[in-house]
Amino acid sequence: MQPQIPYVEGVLTADDVAATAASIARMQEADGGIPWTTGEHTDIWNHVEAAMALLVGGEVEAAEKALRWVPTLQCADGSWPMKIVAGEVEDDRGEVNMSAYLAVGLWHHWLVRRDRAFVEELWPSVRAGLDFVVSLQQDWGGIQWTPQDDFCLLTGCSSIYQSLRAGVALADLLDEPQPEWELAGGRLGHAIRQHPERFADKSKYSMDWYYPVLGGAVRGEAAHALLDTRWSDFVVPDLGCRCVDTNPWVTGAETCELVMALDAIGDHERALTLLRDMQHLRAEDGSYWTGWVYELEGYENENPNVYWPVEHTTYTAAAVLLAVDALGERFGGSTPGSGIMRGETLAADFPEIALECGCTEVSTSR
């Protein structure tokens, strides 16, 4: 099957996309792991995202090597360790967001490659991972970060919501129903929509702002209203999206995730503008700098107008390629996996049943 390389007219060509995918492949380690950058650590979530980007950019062999690497690090309880360096575990806590995301990567591979044998090969790892994740759901619907840390993170849980929908889609494909995932997904979606205050306060991070939309739990008018609440706090015209609201620092990964969130709710023009704006982070070889520190009036900054950190990161490049694929459907060309962040190909939103949070009515903000 000949890879289909996406592009966005006036922003990145198919050759540009292929060059960025090649930059990720160059940083892939011999065993298949994809670290944040050369010599840095690997985490499963960003690794899977990088594998998806490799597939988008036509690096099929590298993508499949990366996905096949994931089960080799899986723990007996179905989780994955939080931090891996050169194939060795440095933090063995099982983190729920990382342990869920293989479902998205495998469903994306199915959409692009239609290789059922590959799905069947990795399905046991997906199933064990999501079983671990739902086992840590609290009564009110949030899923705690690790077995050792009982707080819940809004960004991570929003991503888990998407992972559960991908997992159910895989289960439907293989005719192996997983009703407990659907039940957990309904409770989780309700918690994200109706009880955001019960998650740990990480509101200074832009991810906590847009991830309920990106993960698919919040849609429609509620999604537009949510993104409007802090647009001016995080979006810097002509530069991109800030990582945190306390520092004059825009980052490519957060910008491109916001691009995909906007695309998911039909705000295509603002999404296109942001994708175009963040191209100042692109290096000549197609890789991407992590972020840019800019001048901000009233903020003491010794080194304004510099790339920081001084590194090219795989997760930034990966977010760019997935954003290009998402927008390419409207503004250029795309792969069959283009709609995965819009949720078009995932299992349907989960019904809110058997709630244990005390609510007597289901939410209506989807």
GROMACS .gro file of C-alpha atoms in nm:
model
  366
    1MET     CA    1   0.000   0.000   0.000
    2GLN     CA    2   0.150   0.331  -0.111
    3PRO     CA    3   0.157   0.584   0.177
    4GLN     CA    4  -0.059   0.892   0.128
    5ILE     CA    5   0.125   1.200   0.254
    6PRO     CA    6  -0.094   1.490   0.373
    7TYR     CA    7  -0.031   1.859   0.313
    8VAL     CA    8  -0.186   2.198   0.382
    9GLU     CA    9  -0.174   2.443   0.093
   10GLY     CA   10   0.037   2.747   0.167
   11VAL     CA   11   0.175   2.600   0.491
   12LEU     CA   12   0.346   2.262   0.442
   13THR     CA   13   0.383   2.050   0.132
   14ALA     CA   14   0.381   1.671   0.125
   15ASP     CA   15   0.761   1.684   0.091
   16ASP     CA   16   0.778   1.905   0.401
   17VAL     CA   17   0.566   1.653   0.592
   18ALA     CA   18   0.787   1.365   0.477
   19ALA     CA   19   1.097   1.555   0.591
   20THR     CA   20   0.946   1.606   0.935
   21ALA     CA   21   0.857   1.238   0.963
   22ALA     CA   22   1.215   1.154   0.864
   23SER     CA   23   1.341   1.380   1.144
   24ILE     CA   24   1.143   1.171   1.394
   25ALA     CA   25   1.272   0.847   1.243
   26ARG     CA   26   1.631   0.969   1.281
   27MET     CA   27   1.579   0.998   1.657
   28GLN     CA   28   1.422   0.655   1.691
   29GLU     CA   29   1.635   0.418   1.897
   30ALA     CA   30   1.749   0.078   1.771
   31ASP     CA   31   1.486  -0.113   1.970
   32GLY     CA   32   1.204   0.104   1.832
   33GLY     CA   33   1.162   0.350   2.117
   34ILE     CA   34   1.117   0.718   2.033
   35PRO     CA   35   1.255   0.953   2.300
   36TRP     CA   36   1.156   1.316   2.345
   37THR     CA   37   1.484   1.404   2.176
   38THR     CA   38   1.814   1.224   2.123
   39GLY     CA   39   1.951   1.107   2.459
   40GLU     CA   40   1.634   1.201   2.649
   41HIS     CA   41   1.374   0.976   2.808
   42THR     CA   42   1.077   0.807   2.644
   43ASP     CA   43   0.720   0.795   2.768
   44ILE     CA   44   0.456   0.577   2.609
   45TRP     CA   45   0.205   0.855   2.530
   46ASN     CA   46   0.448   1.071   2.333
   47HIS     CA   47   0.604   0.761   2.180
   48VAL     CA   48   0.266   0.647   2.044
   49GLU     CA   49   0.193   0.995   1.912
   50ALA     CA   50   0.528   0.990   1.734
   51ALA     CA   51   0.443   0.650   1.582
   52MET     CA   52   0.117   0.793   1.450
   53ALA     CA   53   0.308   1.084   1.297
   54LEU     CA   54   0.557   0.847   1.134
   55LEU     CA   55   0.264   0.669   0.972
   56VAL     CA   56   0.116   1.000   0.853
   57GLY     CA   57   0.452   1.096   0.703
   58GLY     CA   58   0.501   0.771   0.515
   59GLU     CA   59   0.756   0.612   0.750
   60VAL     CA   60   0.554   0.292   0.776
   61GLU     CA   61   0.833   0.055   0.880
   62ALA     CA   62   0.951   0.290   1.156
   63ALA     CA   63   0.593   0.343   1.276
   64GLU     CA   64   0.521  -0.027   1.302
   65LYS     CA   65   0.853  -0.091   1.477
   66ALA     CA   66   0.757   0.178   1.727
   67LEU     CA   67   0.411   0.032   1.791
   68ARG     CA   68   0.549  -0.320   1.830
   69TRP     CA   69   0.797  -0.187   2.088
   70VAL     CA   70   0.519  -0.072   2.320
   71PRO     CA   71   0.407  -0.417   2.448
   72THR     CA   72   0.766  -0.507   2.535
   73LEU     CA   73   0.754  -0.253   2.822
   74GLN     CA   74   0.409  -0.346   2.954
   75CYS     CA   75   0.388  -0.445   3.320
   76ALA     CA   76   0.205  -0.747   3.458
   77ASP     CA   77  -0.089  -0.534   3.574
   78GLY     CA   78  -0.140  -0.395   3.222
   79SER     CA   79   0.020  -0.058   3.291
   80TRP     CA   80   0.327   0.106   3.142
   81PRO     CA   81   0.607   0.275   3.336
   82MET     CA   82   0.617   0.651   3.341
   83LYS     CA   83   0.976   0.702   3.233
   84ILE     CA   84   1.211   0.493   3.017
   85VAL     CA   85   1.569   0.583   2.926
   86ALA     CA   86   1.753   0.386   2.656
   87GLY     CA   87   1.518   0.093   2.709
   88GLU     CA   88   1.559   0.088   3.089
   89VAL     CA   89   1.279   0.184   3.329
   90GLU     CA   90   1.361   0.483   3.549
   91ASP     CA   91   1.014   0.546   3.696
   92ASP     CA   92   0.802   0.234   3.723
   93ARG     CA   93   0.477   0.399   3.834
   94GLY     CA   94   0.192   0.294   3.608
   95GLU     CA   95   0.049   0.614   3.461
   96VAL     CA   96  -0.308   0.589   3.333
   97ASN     CA   97  -0.286   0.832   3.042
   98MET     CA   98   0.019   0.655   2.901
   99SER     CA   99  -0.138   0.315   2.964
  100ALA     CA  100  -0.447   0.407   2.764
  101TYR     CA  101  -0.299   0.570   2.455
  102LEU     CA  102  -0.189   0.260   2.263
  103ALA     CA  103  -0.559   0.218   2.181
  104VAL     CA  104  -0.554   0.544   1.985
  105GLY     CA  105  -0.230   0.453   1.809
  106LEU     CA  106  -0.357   0.110   1.707
  107TRP     CA  107  -0.694   0.240   1.588
  108HIS     CA  108  -0.510   0.507   1.387
  109HIS     CA  109  -0.294   0.234   1.229
  110TRP     CA  110  -0.609   0.044   1.132
  111LEU     CA  111  -0.761   0.352   0.971
  112VAL     CA  112  -0.448   0.419   0.765
  113ARG     CA  113  -0.330   0.063   0.684
  114ARG     CA  114  -0.638  -0.161   0.723
  115ASP     CA  115  -0.413  -0.440   0.852
  116ARG     CA  116  -0.632  -0.662   1.069
  117ALA     CA  117  -0.345  -0.896   1.155
  118PHE     CA  118  -0.153  -0.602   1.304
  119VAL     CA  119  -0.456  -0.506   1.513
  120GLU     CA  120  -0.495  -0.863   1.638
  121GLU     CA  121  -0.125  -0.873   1.729
  122LEU     CA  122  -0.140  -0.567   1.955
  123TRP     CA  123  -0.497  -0.599   2.080
  124PRO     CA  124  -0.408  -0.800   2.396
  125SER     CA  125  -0.183  -0.514   2.510
  126VAL     CA  126  -0.453  -0.255   2.443
  127ARG     CA  127  -0.709  -0.461   2.633
  128ALA     CA  128  -0.482  -0.513   2.935
  129GLY     CA  129  -0.388  -0.144   2.936
  130LEU     CA  130  -0.746  -0.018   2.935
  131ASP     CA  131  -0.850  -0.275   3.196
  132PHE     CA  132  -0.578  -0.131   3.420
  133VAL     CA  133  -0.695   0.225   3.351
  134VAL     CA  134  -1.063   0.171   3.432
  135SER     CA  135  -0.967  -0.015   3.753
  136LEU     CA  136  -0.845   0.321   3.889
  137GLN     CA  137  -1.168   0.511   3.830
  138GLN     CA  138  -1.297   0.693   4.137
  139ASP     CA  139  -1.664   0.704   4.237
  140TRP     CA  140  -1.720   1.053   4.093
  141GLY     CA  141  -1.583   0.949   3.752
  142GLY     CA  142  -1.224   1.077   3.745
  143ILE     CA  143  -0.943   0.827   3.692
  144GLN     CA  144  -0.654   0.864   3.933
  145TRP     CA  145  -0.310   0.933   3.790
  146THR     CA  146  -0.125   0.628   3.923
  147PRO     CA  147  -0.199   0.357   4.183
  148GLN     CA  148   0.027   0.553   4.421
  149ASP     CA  149  -0.116   0.902   4.345
  150ASP     CA  150  -0.489   0.931   4.408
  151PHE     CA  151  -0.552   1.267   4.240
  152CYS     CA  152  -0.696   1.292   3.889
  153LEU     CA  153  -0.563   1.509   3.605
  154LEU     CA  154  -0.804   1.679   3.368
  155THR     CA  155  -0.569   1.672   3.069
  156GLY     CA  156  -0.484   1.306   3.114
  157CYS     CA  157  -0.845   1.203   3.174
  158SER     CA  158  -0.959   1.395   2.867
  159SER     CA  159  -0.709   1.196   2.661
  160ILE     CA  160  -0.826   0.873   2.827
  161TYR     CA  161  -1.179   0.954   2.712
  162GLN     CA  162  -1.055   0.943   2.352
  163SER     CA  163  -0.856   0.626   2.424
  164LEU     CA  164  -1.166   0.450   2.558
  165ARG     CA  165  -1.358   0.540   2.243
  166ALA     CA  166  -1.071   0.405   2.033
  167GLY     CA  167  -1.059   0.093   2.248
  168VAL     CA  168  -1.429   0.028   2.203
  169ALA     CA  169  -1.391   0.081   1.827
  170LEU     CA  170  -1.116  -0.183   1.824
  171ALA     CA  171  -1.331  -0.415   2.035
  172ASP     CA  172  -1.618  -0.374   1.790
  173LEU     CA  173  -1.386  -0.448   1.499
  174LEU     CA  174  -1.271  -0.772   1.663
  175ASP     CA  175  -1.617  -0.861   1.799
  176GLU     CA  176  -1.495  -0.857   2.159
  177PRO     CA  177  -1.738  -0.623   2.342
  178GLN     CA  178  -1.603  -0.434   2.643
  179PRO     CA  179  -1.910  -0.296   2.825
  180GLU     CA  180  -1.705  -0.200   3.132
  181TRP     CA  181  -1.505   0.045   2.918
  182GLU     CA  182  -1.826   0.201   2.793
  183LEU     CA  183  -1.958   0.237   3.147
  184ALA     CA  184  -1.629   0.393   3.261
  185GLY     CA  185  -1.630   0.624   2.958
  186GLY     CA  186  -1.977   0.753   3.039
  187ARG     CA  187  -1.880   0.830   3.396
  188LEU     CA  188  -1.553   0.989   3.285
  189GLY     CA  189  -1.715   1.209   3.022
  190HIS     CA  190  -1.970   1.326   3.280
  191ALA     CA  191  -1.691   1.410   3.525
  192ILE     CA  192  -1.501   1.614   3.266
  193ARG     CA  193  -1.812   1.807   3.165
  194GLN     CA  194  -1.979   1.852   3.504
  195HIS     CA  195  -1.707   1.825   3.768
  196PRO     CA  196  -1.387   1.986   3.633
  197GLU     CA  197  -1.325   2.140   3.976
  198ARG     CA  198  -1.267   1.793   4.124
  199PHE     CA  199  -0.954   1.739   3.915
  200ALA     CA  200  -0.617   1.856   4.046
  201ASP     CA  201  -0.571   2.226   3.973
  202LYS     CA  202  -0.339   2.259   3.675
  203SER     CA  203  -0.518   2.558   3.529
  204LYS     CA  204  -0.197   2.747   3.459
  205TYR     CA  205  -0.128   2.496   3.179
  206SER     CA  206  -0.296   2.551   2.846
  207MET     CA  207  -0.351   2.175   2.808
  208ASP     CA  208  -0.605   2.178   3.091
  209TRP     CA  209  -0.792   2.445   2.896
  210TYR     CA  210  -0.824   2.281   2.554
  211TYR     CA  211  -0.789   1.907   2.624
  212PRO     CA  212  -1.154   1.849   2.723
  213VAL     CA  213  -1.232   1.959   2.366
  214LEU     CA  214  -0.942   1.775   2.201
  215GLY     CA  215  -1.027   1.450   2.380
  216GLY     CA  216  -1.387   1.475   2.265
  217ALA     CA  217  -1.570   1.494   2.597
  218VAL     CA  218  -1.680   1.855   2.535
  219ARG     CA  219  -1.829   1.945   2.198
  220GLY     CA  220  -2.079   2.182   2.041
  221GLU     CA  221  -2.157   2.522   2.192
  222ALA     CA  222  -1.995   2.421   2.521
  223ALA     CA  223  -1.666   2.359   2.342
  224HIS     CA  224  -1.670   2.698   2.169
  225ALA     CA  225  -1.753   2.866   2.499
  226LEU     CA  226  -1.475   2.681   2.681
  227LEU     CA  227  -1.209   2.780   2.427
  228ASP     CA  228  -1.327   3.141   2.439
  229THR     CA  229  -1.277   3.159   2.816
  230ARG     CA  230  -0.898   3.170   2.806
  231TRP     CA  231  -0.808   3.242   2.445
  232SER     CA  232  -0.640   3.570   2.531
  233ASP     CA  233  -0.450   3.410   2.821
  234PHE     CA  234  -0.278   3.154   2.602
  235VAL     CA  235  -0.283   3.251   2.233
  236VAL     CA  236  -0.016   3.495   2.115
  237PRO     CA  237  -0.090   3.643   1.770
  238ASP     CA  238   0.163   3.544   1.502
  239LEU     CA  239   0.350   3.310   1.741
  240GLY     CA  240   0.122   3.034   1.870
  241CYS     CA  241  -0.005   2.903   2.202
  242ARG     CA  242   0.163   2.945   2.538
  243CYS     CA  243   0.240   2.635   2.743
  244VAL     CA  244   0.168   2.809   3.075
  245ASP     CA  245  -0.006   3.136   3.154
  246THR     CA  246   0.283   3.256   3.373
  247ASN     CA  247   0.563   3.270   3.115
  248PRO     CA  248   0.612   3.438   2.773
  249TRP     CA  249   0.683   3.106   2.603
  250VAL     CA  250   0.495   2.959   2.308
  251THR     CA  251   0.534   2.589   2.232
  252GLY     CA  252   0.477   2.403   1.909
  253ALA     CA  253   0.313   2.094   2.053
  254GLU     CA  254   0.049   2.285   2.250
  255THR     CA  255  -0.017   2.508   1.950
  256CYS     CA  256  -0.079   2.214   1.720
  257GLU     CA  257  -0.296   2.034   1.973
  258LEU     CA  258  -0.504   2.351   1.996
  259VAL     CA  259  -0.517   2.347   1.614
  260MET     CA  260  -0.670   1.998   1.629
  261ALA     CA  261  -0.915   2.098   1.902
  262LEU     CA  262  -1.033   2.391   1.688
  263ASP     CA  263  -1.061   2.168   1.382
  264ALA     CA  264  -1.268   1.920   1.582
  265ILE     CA  265  -1.537   2.182   1.650
  266GLY     CA  266  -1.534   2.334   1.302
  267ASP     CA  267  -1.330   2.645   1.381
  268HIS     CA  268  -1.113   2.581   1.077
  269GLU     CA  269  -0.990   2.931   0.999
  270ARG     CA  270  -0.846   2.992   1.345
  271ALA     CA  271  -0.693   2.645   1.333
  272LEU     CA  272  -0.527   2.721   1.000
  273THR     CA  273  -0.396   3.054   1.127
  274LEU     CA  274  -0.236   2.892   1.431
  275LEU     CA  275  -0.074   2.618   1.222
  276ARG     CA  276   0.072   2.884   0.994
  277ASP     CA  277   0.182   3.101   1.286
  278MET     CA  278   0.387   2.828   1.456
  279GLN     CA  279   0.603   2.753   1.152
  280HIS     CA  280   0.870   2.987   1.287
  281LEU     CA  281   0.970   2.685   1.499
  282ARG     CA  282   1.055   2.475   1.192
  283ALA     CA  283   1.422   2.394   1.132
  284GLU     CA  284   1.580   2.350   0.789
  285ASP     CA  285   1.581   1.970   0.812
  286GLY     CA  286   1.208   1.953   0.890
  287SER     CA  287   1.245   1.903   1.265
  288TYR     CA  288   1.089   2.148   1.513
  289TRP     CA  289   1.216   2.347   1.806
  290THR     CA  290   1.014   2.290   2.124
  291GLY     CA  291   0.931   2.656   2.183
  292TRP     CA  292   1.013   3.024   2.161
  293VAL     CA  293   1.060   3.278   2.440
  294TYR     CA  294   0.929   3.617   2.333
  295GLU     CA  295   0.937   3.966   2.477
  296LEU     CA  296   0.646   4.062   2.699
  297GLU     CA  297   0.600   4.410   2.840
  298GLY     CA  298   0.629   4.416   3.217
  299TYR     CA  299   0.793   4.074   3.235
  300GLU     CA  300   1.159   4.053   3.337
  301ASN     CA  301   1.326   3.820   3.093
  302GLU     CA  302   1.702   3.800   3.051
  303ASN     CA  303   1.691   3.620   2.717
  304PRO     CA  304   1.392   3.716   2.503
  305ASN     CA  305   1.344   3.610   2.142
  306VAL     CA  306   1.524   3.275   2.161
  307TYR     CA  307   1.440   2.912   2.099
  308TRP     CA  308   1.402   2.730   2.430
  309PRO     CA  309   1.485   2.463   2.526
  310VAL     CA  310   1.768   2.433   2.275
  311GLU     CA  311   1.639   2.107   2.131
  312HIS     CA  312   1.431   1.959   1.854
  313THR     CA  313   1.164   1.730   1.998
  314THR     CA  314   0.985   1.435   1.843
  315TYR     CA  315   0.659   1.518   2.021
  316THR     CA  316   0.655   1.867   1.867
  317ALA     CA  317   0.716   1.729   1.519
  318ALA     CA  318   0.451   1.465   1.578
  319ALA     CA  319   0.187   1.719   1.680
  320VAL     CA  320   0.262   1.922   1.368
  321LEU     CA  321   0.207   1.623   1.138
  322LEU     CA  322  -0.117   1.518   1.305
  323ALA     CA  323  -0.242   1.877   1.280
  324VAL     CA  324  -0.150   1.889   0.910
  325ASP     CA  325  -0.337   1.565   0.852
  326ALA     CA  326  -0.643   1.699   1.034
  327LEU     CA  327  -0.653   2.027   0.840
  328GLY     CA  328  -0.544   1.862   0.516
  329GLU     CA  329  -0.891   1.719   0.467
  330ARG     CA  330  -1.023   2.073   0.416
  331PHE     CA  331  -0.717   2.268   0.302
  332GLY     CA  332  -0.508   2.024   0.102
  333GLY     CA  333  -0.467   1.648   0.131
  334SER     CA  334  -0.504   1.400   0.414
  335THR     CA  335  -0.474   1.034   0.512
  336PRO     CA  336  -0.761   0.801   0.604
  337GLY     CA  337  -0.669   0.866   0.968
  338SER     CA  338  -0.734   1.240   0.941
  339GLY     CA  339  -1.053   1.239   1.146
  340ILE     CA  340  -0.922   1.061   1.455
  341MET     CA  341  -0.900   1.379   1.664
  342ARG     CA  342  -1.241   1.493   1.543
  343GLY     CA  343  -1.375   1.161   1.671
  344GLU     CA  344  -1.543   1.082   1.340
  345THR     CA  345  -1.413   0.725   1.328
  346LEU     CA  346  -1.421   0.643   1.699
  347ALA     CA  347  -1.694   0.462   1.889
  348ALA     CA  348  -1.993   0.681   1.972
  349ASP     CA  349  -1.996   0.901   2.282
  350PHE     CA  350  -2.074   0.696   2.589
  351PRO     CA  351  -2.410   0.718   2.768
  352GLU     CA  352  -2.402   0.858   3.121
  353ILE     CA  353  -2.542   0.571   3.322
  354ALA     CA  354  -2.484   0.429   3.669
  355LEU     CA  355  -2.335   0.758   3.790
  356GLU     CA  356  -2.201   0.754   4.145
  357CYS     CA  357  -2.119   1.125   4.179
  358GLY     CA  358  -2.454   1.226   4.325
  359CYS     CA  359  -2.590   1.389   4.009
  360THR     CA  360  -2.950   1.310   3.923
  361GLU     CA  361  -2.937   1.448   3.567
  362VAL     CA  362  -2.693   1.379   3.287
  363SER     CA  363  -2.495   1.658   3.125
  364THR     CA  364  -2.611   1.815   2.802
  365SER     CA  365  -2.288   1.989   2.692
  366ARG     CA  366  -2.166   1.739   2.435
   0.00000   0.00000   0.00000
